[in-house]
Amino acid sequence: MTATEPMRLGIIGAGKLGMTVARLAIDAGIEVVISGSGDVDRLAWTVRLLAPGVRAATTAAVAESADVVVLALPFHRFHTLDRGLLDGRIVIDAMNYWEPVDGADRAPAGGDSSATVQQWFPKARVVKTLNQLGYHALKAAWVATERVAQGVAGDDPAARTTVMALLDRLGFDSVDAGPLAAGVNLVPGSPAFGAASDASTLSSLLRAGATGAGSTAAIWPDRSLS
Amino acid sequence: MSEVTSSMELGIDNFVSEVVDPNTGTVYPAPERMKQFLTEVLTADRAGVDSFGVGEHHHQYFLDSAPVVILAAAAAVTERIRLRSAVTVLSADDPVRLFEQFATLDLISGGRAEMVLGRGSFTEAFPLFGLNVADYDSLFEEKLGLILQLREDVHPYWKGRHRPPLTGQGVFPRPAQAKLPMWIGVGGTPSSFVRAGVLGLPLMVGIIGGDPRKFRPLLDLYRKTGIQAGHDPATLQVGIHCFGFLGDSDQQAADDFWPGYERTMATVGRQRGLPAPRRARYDAETGKHGAFFIGNPETVAQKILDLELALGGFTRFTLQMTNSMMAPDTMLRSIELLGTEVKPRVLKARAGS
């Protein structure tokens, strides 16, 4: 797929992140279909006011019709989706594990939340990106004059290339972060997390993350409560 | 929808969090910190601040896991100020018990109690009370439905998933106010604005960063949903909650608030994986279009008035002043300035417009 080819973007999760990505995509001339946890009519009403041009649908319809599907649910909710739902699809994992919200019992092994997602959807072509900046920062980066870069990690090179072309249309530069396992350099606690920077700065931050420099443990301090 | 509404309440929503004495670097002992907090509410009451809210946290850095107990103590020493939770983590509590507690608070305070009901941005209370985070949404939906019913119905019949049924037993005491005020507290989740609009409940919006004017589309979503659902536009009230702090000059206010802000962000923020706070970013947030209402009374009053126009009106504006490294007198001065200097400026400008 090239940057100008028509495409349909599916988004699962109509919260802060999902609606923000929907807005960015529709403004870039991309066809967008989105699903949420409530009923479709209510979501359609929300979308009509907040992101006109975006279509609301069921999650099954989103998975069925989209070329690329963005997972924008709370991390503790993705496993409520059917495991075969995204077979063969390019799936952007834009989620982060956050202990205070997702609970300690959902902590991914080694902090690698995308590996958990890939295991749940074994036949999906999972790419990790759009997780490294909060939704406020995504909106800000979108209107900024300097382009902000996003790290992209995934095991399928063709899927990675498609996603990078998509990011370009959304208004972001991208940095190839390597295989999906390298996505741990994009999560909370890594030097790259929360950094709205250009591609060369992001590349250095990703290298710093890979070598363990400057990273912090992304944990809530008092485990006594959980 | 853009006309300025007739009333405007100014309030404070603080946390009873751990505070470090900036002179000694040591944490104020818990009993002393609790006294300081009650003095904050008392000072606000005397300065003419309209309302005071207390947060709810189940966390080692906080003393406010039992907010209604704190509000009851505040009710006993104050006279006019309205008292509320900010927010009550409804999902993790029993609506019947909560209603009983707030009805009791309403009696103690002579009809000054309010509730702000939210899902809560932290789920630390979930494991503490044996709840499953996966039920986050259904817990809130169900419990919200029940507590709204309890407000109308003395002998409720009710059945749900997360609590045993109610079969007409009375829920007492009844509050002093005919209808205990219940607001919905939200962040930026669109479906939360729709829910509040459908139910026709007043809406309290917590804005923690970025340009607050960006919330206009979400507020319009709330208002349009409410009108479509058949609610009187006058009942579709909006309140806005932001970080804020007052000093005798802009510079002094910003400098007084920064050390504790930096400390909090560098510890809690870092544990959540966020980058270290920078003063330049902080200064941008305290500027004309940032989310922090920090400055002298003139600056903050003008910023509130500007935001009210940009958002299509609101009837309540509350400041989160809590700071993890601050002398009590500095905090009390800020509270006093809100009541005695900001409020008259805001009311005067609105009366004249």
XYZ file of N, CA, C and O in Angstrom, chain B residues 91-243:
612
model
N -18.000 3.235 41.864
C -17.890 1.832 41.455
C -17.440 0.931 42.592
O -17.754 -0.252 42.618
N -16.661 1.491 43.535
C -16.063 0.656 44.571
C -16.821 0.734 45.894
O -16.318 0.293 46.922
N -17.996 1.320 45.891
C -18.715 1.481 47.150
C -20.149 0.962 47.007
O -20.620 0.707 45.901
N -20.800 0.823 48.129
C -22.198 0.399 48.110
C -23.087 1.643 48.056
O -23.033 2.478 48.957
N -23.900 1.786 47.029
C -24.732 2.987 46.897
C -25.639 3.242 48.104
O -25.874 4.399 48.463
N -26.135 2.182 48.726
C -27.024 2.367 49.873
C -26.253 3.008 51.029
O -26.676 3.999 51.619
N -25.082 2.437 51.321
C -24.262 2.979 52.400
C -23.833 4.420 52.096
O -23.862 5.288 52.967
N -23.471 4.664 50.851
C -23.064 6.018 50.452
C -24.198 7.008 50.636
O -24.004 8.113 51.149
N -25.390 6.604 50.202
C -26.526 7.516 50.328
C -26.796 7.821 51.797
O -27.037 8.969 52.168
N -26.739 6.786 52.639
C -26.943 7.002 54.076
C -25.928 7.996 54.635
O -26.260 8.885 55.418
N -24.672 7.826 54.211
C -23.612 8.699 54.730
C -23.800 10.144 54.283
O -23.668 11.083 55.075
N -24.108 10.328 53.007
C -24.273 11.705 52.519
C -25.558 12.341 53.036
O -25.608 13.553 53.249
N -26.582 11.538 53.234
C -27.803 12.077 53.836
C -27.502 12.543 55.257
O -27.961 13.601 55.704
N -26.689 11.768 55.976
C -26.296 12.155 57.335
C -25.462 13.435 57.305
O -25.669 14.353 58.115
N -24.520 13.500 56.350
C -23.716 14.721 56.193
C -24.621 15.919 55.910
O -24.385 17.023 56.413
N -25.654 15.685 55.140
C -26.571 16.769 54.803
C -27.285 17.284 56.056
O -27.520 18.484 56.203
N -27.598 16.362 56.964
C -28.246 16.772 58.220
C -27.265 17.538 59.110
O -27.593 18.565 59.685
N -26.046 17.008 59.225
C -25.034 17.675 60.058
C -24.761 19.089 59.547
O -24.612 20.034 60.314
N -24.702 19.235 58.227
C -24.315 20.521 57.637
C -25.508 21.446 57.397
O -25.335 22.562 56.918
N -26.692 20.978 57.708
C -27.870 21.808 57.462
C -28.137 21.994 55.977
O -28.437 23.096 55.519
N -27.991 20.927 55.203
C -28.351 20.995 53.781
C -27.246 21.524 52.886
O -27.517 22.143 51.858
N -25.997 21.254 53.254
C -24.879 21.750 52.420
C -24.115 20.627 51.718
O -23.028 20.844 51.186
N -24.654 19.416 51.722
C -23.917 18.275 51.149
C -24.208 18.093 49.663
O -25.320 18.359 49.199
N -23.193 17.654 48.936
C -23.329 17.326 47.522
C -22.463 16.111 47.214
O -21.495 15.843 47.918
N -22.827 15.422 46.147
C -21.986 14.304 45.704
C -21.513 14.562 44.282
O -22.269 15.039 43.451
N -20.255 14.236 44.034
C -19.776 14.158 42.654
C -19.389 12.701 42.440
O -18.524 12.168 43.119
N -20.099 12.064 41.533
C -19.929 10.621 41.332
C -19.080 10.373 40.100
O -19.328 10.937 39.036
N -18.054 9.547 40.273
C -17.185 9.289 39.133
C -16.737 7.843 39.094
O -16.974 7.073 40.030
N -16.114 7.520 37.998
C -15.553 6.178 37.885
C -14.202 6.133 38.577
O -13.717 5.067 38.942
N -13.578 7.312 38.747
C -12.263 7.375 39.369
C -11.193 7.037 38.366
O -11.368 6.151 37.536
N -10.092 7.779 38.402
C -9.037 7.519 37.420
C -8.074 6.451 37.920
O -7.268 5.934 37.179
N -8.167 6.112 39.182
C -7.350 5.034 39.735
C -8.256 3.896 40.169
O -9.382 4.120 40.568
N -7.739 2.718 40.103
C -8.573 1.585 40.492
C -7.994 0.883 41.709
O -8.250 -0.283 41.931
N -7.222 1.629 42.519
C -6.601 1.001 43.684
C -7.647 0.477 44.670
O -7.367 -0.434 45.439
N -8.857 1.062 44.634
C -9.896 0.606 45.553
C -10.479 -0.739 45.123
O -11.087 -1.434 45.924
N -10.284 -1.107 43.874
C -10.920 -2.332 43.376
C -10.436 -3.587 44.094
O -11.247 -4.326 44.662
N -9.116 -3.850 44.079
C -8.666 -5.057 44.785
C -8.925 -4.979 46.290
O -9.222 -5.992 46.932
N -8.864 -3.768 46.838
C -9.086 -3.582 48.277
C -10.472 -4.069 48.694
O -10.659 -4.601 49.787
N -11.455 -3.884 47.804
C -12.822 -4.276 48.141
C -13.283 -5.499 47.341
O -14.477 -5.752 47.201
N -12.314 -6.228 46.797
C -12.649 -7.489 46.142
C -13.377 -7.337 44.829
O -14.133 -8.217 44.424
N -13.168 -6.209 44.152
C -13.849 -5.994 42.877
C -12.896 -6.249 41.722
O -11.685 -6.153 41.870
N -13.496 -6.527 40.567
C -12.712 -6.843 39.383
C -12.667 -5.635 38.446
O -13.703 -5.074 38.092
N -11.449 -5.245 38.072
C -11.284 -4.098 37.175
C -12.042 -4.298 35.857
O -12.507 -3.351 35.245
N -12.204 -5.536 35.459
C -12.921 -5.820 34.205
C -14.377 -5.364 34.270
O -15.015 -5.159 33.246
N -14.901 -5.181 35.503
C -16.292 -4.744 35.666
C -16.422 -3.222 35.789
O -17.475 -2.705 36.172
N -15.305 -2.517 35.506
C -15.217 -1.060 35.658
C -16.472 -0.330 35.175
O -17.065 0.474 35.886
N -16.903 -0.599 33.943
C -18.040 0.110 33.374
C -19.377 -0.354 33.932
O -20.229 0.454 34.266
N -19.540 -1.674 34.033
C -20.856 -2.170 34.468
C -21.087 -1.835 35.939
O -22.214 -1.559 36.352
N -20.031 -1.813 36.744
C -20.173 -1.412 38.149
C -20.681 0.025 38.236
O -21.598 0.339 38.995
N -20.087 0.894 37.444
C -20.476 2.303 37.533
C -21.901 2.515 37.042
O -22.702 3.187 37.691
N -22.228 1.928 35.887
C -23.582 2.076 35.328
C -24.637 1.632 36.339
O -25.612 2.321 36.600
N -24.403 0.440 36.900
C -25.406 -0.130 37.791
C -25.545 0.690 39.073
O -26.644 0.990 39.530
N -24.410 1.064 39.647
C -24.461 1.777 40.925
C -24.981 3.200 40.765
O -25.643 3.738 41.653
N -24.698 3.800 39.604
C -25.245 5.124 39.349
C -26.768 5.053 39.272
O -27.478 5.872 39.860
N -27.266 4.055 38.569
C -28.710 3.874 38.479
C -29.340 3.721 39.854
O -30.370 4.328 40.165
N -28.682 2.945 40.707
C -29.243 2.695 42.034
C -29.229 3.956 42.902
O -30.220 4.295 43.543
N -28.113 4.670 42.903
C -28.061 5.819 43.821
C -29.023 6.917 43.366
O -29.607 7.636 44.183
N -29.250 7.030 42.052
C -30.244 7.997 41.570
C -31.643 7.586 42.019
O -32.477 8.417 42.362
N -31.880 6.282 42.029
C -33.179 5.788 42.495
C -33.366 6.069 43.981
O -34.441 6.470 44.417
N -32.272 5.888 44.754
C -32.365 6.100 46.201
C -32.699 7.552 46.539
O -33.323 7.851 47.555
N -32.262 8.445 45.658
C -32.540 9.864 45.893
C -34.038 10.156 45.800
O -34.549 11.020 46.490
N -34.736 9.418 44.924
C -36.161 9.677 44.711
C -37.056 8.797 45.581
O -38.174 9.188 45.904
N -36.548 7.615 45.902
C -37.411 6.538 46.361
C -37.010 6.094 47.770
O -35.941 5.517 47.956
N -37.867 6.338 48.754
C -37.532 5.982 50.143
C -37.570 4.460 50.349
O -36.801 3.912 51.133
N -38.454 3.802 49.639
C -38.600 2.339 49.781
C -38.337 1.655 48.448
O -39.265 1.194 47.782
N -37.079 1.593 48.037
C -36.785 1.134 46.677
C -36.903 -0.377 46.482
O -36.567 -1.159 47.374
N -37.395 -0.736 45.305
C -37.292 -2.115 44.806
C -36.240 -2.095 43.711
O -36.320 -1.292 42.781
N -35.269 -2.973 43.814
C -34.144 -2.890 42.880
C -33.453 -4.240 42.787
O -33.369 -4.981 43.764
N -32.924 -4.545 41.616
C -32.195 -5.779 41.412
C -31.072 -5.540 40.417
O -31.258 -4.834 39.424
N -29.892 -6.099 40.698
C -28.772 -5.901 39.781
C -27.751 -7.013 39.915
O -27.996 -8.029 40.573
N -26.620 -6.823 39.266
C -25.581 -7.856 39.233
C -24.637 -7.791 40.419
O -24.064 -8.785 40.836
N -24.363 -6.564 40.871
C -23.231 -6.373 41.766
C -23.603 -6.189 43.229
O -22.753 -5.906 44.069
N -24.890 -6.329 43.534
C -25.326 -6.087 44.897
C -26.620 -6.849 45.125
O -27.401 -7.012 44.192
N -26.860 -7.299 46.359
C -28.127 -7.998 46.606
C -29.321 -7.082 46.314
O -29.192 -5.864 46.406
N -30.480 -7.688 45.979
C -31.648 -6.871 45.639
C -32.187 -6.072 46.831
O -31.912 -6.399 47.982
N -32.952 -5.037 46.515
C -33.638 -4.266 47.546
C -35.126 -4.535 47.384
O -35.656 -4.487 46.281
N -35.780 -4.804 48.501
C -37.177 -5.234 48.411
C -38.080 -4.334 49.237
O -38.907 -4.797 50.010
N -37.854 -3.040 49.104
C -38.765 -2.100 49.734
C -38.401 -1.692 51.153
O -39.148 -0.941 51.792
N -37.258 -2.172 51.657
C -36.819 -1.677 52.970
C -36.540 -0.181 52.827
O -36.065 0.271 51.798
N -36.763 0.585 53.878
C -36.504 2.020 53.773
C -35.021 2.327 53.851
O -34.263 1.592 54.481
N -34.595 3.380 53.176
C -33.210 3.849 53.273
C -33.236 5.202 53.987
O -33.742 6.187 53.466
N -32.676 5.229 55.178
C -32.739 6.403 56.055
C -31.368 6.756 56.591
O -30.507 5.880 56.640
N -31.161 8.012 57.063
C -32.150 9.098 57.102
C -32.347 9.709 55.720
O -31.547 9.487 54.831
N -33.408 10.465 55.570
C -33.562 11.261 54.355
C -32.796 12.563 54.556
O -32.700 13.083 55.664
N -32.180 13.084 53.492
C -31.375 14.308 53.627
C -32.230 15.539 53.949
O -33.451 15.501 53.797
N -31.553 16.611 54.369
C -32.254 17.866 54.652
C -32.751 18.503 53.351
O -33.851 19.056 53.297
N -31.932 18.425 52.297
C -32.352 18.964 51.000
C -33.342 17.995 50.359
O -33.167 16.777 50.450
N -34.342 18.555 49.675
C -35.367 17.712 49.068
C -34.721 16.756 48.058
O -35.119 15.603 47.937
N -33.730 17.247 47.343
C -33.059 16.425 46.344
C -31.560 16.626 46.521
O -31.026 17.685 46.175
N -30.913 15.639 47.100
C -29.473 15.725 47.333
C -28.767 15.948 45.993
O -28.919 15.135 45.077
N -27.983 17.040 45.856
C -27.339 17.279 44.551
C -26.347 16.173 44.195
O -25.525 15.777 45.013
N -26.481 15.655 42.980
C -25.569 14.625 42.485
C -25.041 15.051 41.133
O -25.809 15.243 40.194
N -23.739 15.206 41.063
C -23.065 15.562 39.815
C -22.326 14.342 39.298
O -21.992 13.433 40.061
N -22.073 14.353 38.007
C -21.209 13.325 37.433
C -19.832 13.945 37.201
O -19.715 15.013 36.595
N -18.794 13.283 37.712
C -17.428 13.750 37.487
C -16.801 12.997 36.331
O -16.817 11.770 36.314
N -16.278 13.735 35.338
C -15.711 13.088 34.150
C -14.329 13.637 33.820
O -13.945 14.722 34.254
N -13.593 12.855 33.029
C -12.327 13.326 32.459
C -12.590 13.673 31.002
O -13.449 14.497 30.718
N -11.950 12.992 30.089
C -12.149 13.326 28.680
C -12.835 12.250 27.874
O -12.858 12.312 26.647
N -13.413 11.238 28.535
C -14.020 10.125 27.799
C -15.373 10.537 27.213
O -16.287 10.873 27.961
N -15.510 10.510 25.879
C -16.747 11.002 25.263
C -18.016 10.333 25.792
O -19.022 11.002 26.032
N -17.973 9.007 26.005
C -19.208 8.338 26.428
C -19.656 8.810 27.815
O -20.840 8.757 28.143
N -18.724 9.304 28.633
C -19.112 9.834 29.943
C -19.943 11.115 29.795
O -20.857 11.367 30.583
N -19.617 11.929 28.784
C -20.378 13.158 28.543
C -21.779 12.809 28.047
O -22.760 13.443 28.415
N -21.856 11.778 27.190
C -23.155 11.334 26.678
C -24.007 10.802 27.828
O -25.190 11.130 27.956
N -23.397 9.982 28.696
C -24.136 9.409 29.819
C -24.749 10.510 30.679
O -25.930 10.474 31.008
N -23.942 11.522 31.028
C -24.434 12.614 31.867
C -25.551 13.369 31.160
O -26.536 13.769 31.784
N -25.413 13.548 29.839
C -26.445 14.246 29.082
C -27.744 13.468 29.033
O -28.818 14.012 29.258
N -27.655 12.178 28.777
C -28.841 11.320 28.721
C -29.598 11.373 30.056
O -30.814 11.464 30.101
N -28.828 11.329 31.156
C -29.444 11.317 32.478
C -29.847 12.713 32.958
O -30.539 12.868 33.952
N -29.373 13.741 32.241
C -29.704 15.106 32.632
C -29.072 15.524 33.941
O -29.607 16.357 34.676
N -27.918 14.947 34.242
C -27.242 15.271 35.501
C -26.205 16.365 35.280
O -25.574 16.414 34.221
N -26.001 17.235 36.286
C -24.942 18.234 36.141
C -23.577 17.565 36.020
O -23.362 16.477 36.558
N -22.688 18.233 35.328
C -21.441 17.619 34.902
C -20.242 18.385 35.459
O -20.141 19.589 35.294
N -19.344 17.665 36.117
C -18.105 18.274 36.608
C -16.952 17.712 35.777
O -16.750 16.501 35.739
N -16.227 18.601 35.093
C -15.183 18.163 34.173
C -13.802 18.452 34.761
O -13.475 19.613 35.031
N -13.027 17.432 34.970
C -11.662 17.604 35.468
C -10.698 17.768 34.306
O -10.609 16.903 33.442
N -10.006 18.900 34.257
C -9.054 19.164 33.163
C -7.665 19.261 33.785
O -7.409 20.145 34.592
N -6.802 18.330 33.414
C -5.511 18.295 34.106
C -4.353 18.856 33.283
O -3.261 19.025 33.790
N -4.576 19.145 32.021
C -3.490 19.712 31.233
C -3.957 20.057 29.837
O -5.047 19.662 29.418
N -3.135 20.825 29.127
C -3.482 21.216 27.768
C -4.423 22.416 27.758
O -4.810 22.930 28.803
N -4.801 22.834 26.564
C -5.668 24.001 26.430
C -7.102 23.613 26.793
O -7.726 22.819 26.096
N -7.640 24.186 27.886
C -8.993 23.759 28.307
C -10.081 24.109 27.296
O -11.156 23.514 27.320
N -9.808 25.031 26.393
C -10.831 25.388 25.392
C -11.142 24.217 24.472
O -12.187 24.179 23.831
N -10.226 23.237 24.424
C -10.460 22.060 23.573
C -11.621 21.204 24.060
O -12.061 20.304 23.364
N -12.102 21.465 25.271
C -13.229 20.689 25.791
C -14.575 21.179 25.251
O -15.599 20.573 25.525
N -14.584 22.252 24.482
C -15.857 22.778 23.971
C -16.678 21.726 23.205
O -17.885 21.581 23.461
N -16.065 20.978 22.260
C -16.888 19.983 21.551
C -17.508 18.948 22.480
O -18.656 18.539 22.284
N -16.779 18.531 23.528
C -17.335 17.550 24.457
C -18.477 18.159 25.279
O -19.470 17.485 25.568
N -18.347 19.438 25.641
C -19.430 20.087 26.388
C -20.662 20.265 25.502
O -21.798 20.096 25.958
N -20.441 20.580 24.234
C -21.573 20.676 23.313
C -22.241 19.313 23.139
O -23.466 19.224 23.040
N -21.425 18.264 23.122
C -21.977 16.907 23.048
C -22.888 16.647 24.245
O -24.002 16.131 24.111
N -22.429 17.013 25.438
C -23.220 16.858 26.661
C -24.527 17.649 26.570
O -25.620 17.117 26.816
N -24.437 18.917 26.173
C -25.636 19.774 26.139
C -26.624 19.291 25.080
O -27.832 19.200 25.336
N -26.106 18.969 23.896
C -27.018 18.519 22.831
C -27.667 17.181 23.185
O -28.845 16.965 22.906
N -26.877 16.300 23.780
C -27.448 15.009 24.197
C -28.547 15.227 25.229
O -29.614 14.618 25.152
N -28.282 16.112 26.176
C -29.261 16.391 27.231
C -30.547 16.967 26.673
O -31.649 16.560 27.061
N -30.420 17.910 25.750
C -31.610 18.539 25.158
C -32.378 17.513 24.323
O -33.598 17.417 24.409
N -31.624 16.700 23.568
C -32.268 15.664 22.756
C -33.012 14.668 23.635
O -34.058 14.149 23.263
N -32.459 14.404 24.825
C -33.102 13.456 25.735
C -34.280 14.084 26.476
O -34.942 13.429 27.275
N -34.521 15.370 26.216
C -35.708 16.011 26.762
C -35.499 16.739 28.080
O -36.463 17.086 28.760
N -34.256 16.984 28.453
C -34.004 17.673 29.721
C -34.014 19.192 29.523
O -33.605 19.698 28.484
N -34.460 19.878 30.553
C -34.460 21.334 30.569
C -33.000 21.820 30.507
O -32.189 21.429 31.345
N -32.670 22.662 29.508
C -31.284 23.141 29.400
C -30.761 23.739 30.718
O -29.564 23.659 30.996
N -31.656 24.304 31.520
C -31.219 24.909 32.786
C -30.669 23.861 33.761
O -29.883 24.185 34.648
N -31.078 22.606 33.599
C -30.582 21.572 34.511
C -29.244 21.009 34.036
O -28.592 20.276 34.756
N -28.872 21.353 32.792
C -27.639 20.788 32.230
C -26.451 21.674 32.607
O -25.847 22.337 31.780
N -26.154 21.674 33.895
C -25.087 22.543 34.392
C -23.708 21.943 34.161
O -23.524 20.738 34.253
N -22.758 22.840 33.919
C -21.376 22.413 33.733
C -20.491 23.045 34.805
O -20.603 24.238 35.096
N -19.644 22.244 35.403
C -18.601 22.748 36.294
C -17.244 22.369 35.728
O -17.103 21.325 35.094
N -16.271 23.232 35.934
C -14.915 22.970 35.434
C -13.954 22.940 36.618
O -14.037 23.779 37.509
N -13.064 21.953 36.584
C -12.096 21.768 37.667
C -10.692 21.761 37.075
O -10.419 21.001 36.144
N -9.822 22.628 37.607
C -8.443 22.715 37.089
C -7.472 22.904 38.255
O -7.872 23.320 39.347
N -6.211 22.637 38.015
C -5.182 23.035 38.968
C -5.199 24.556 39.106
O -5.368 25.262 38.109
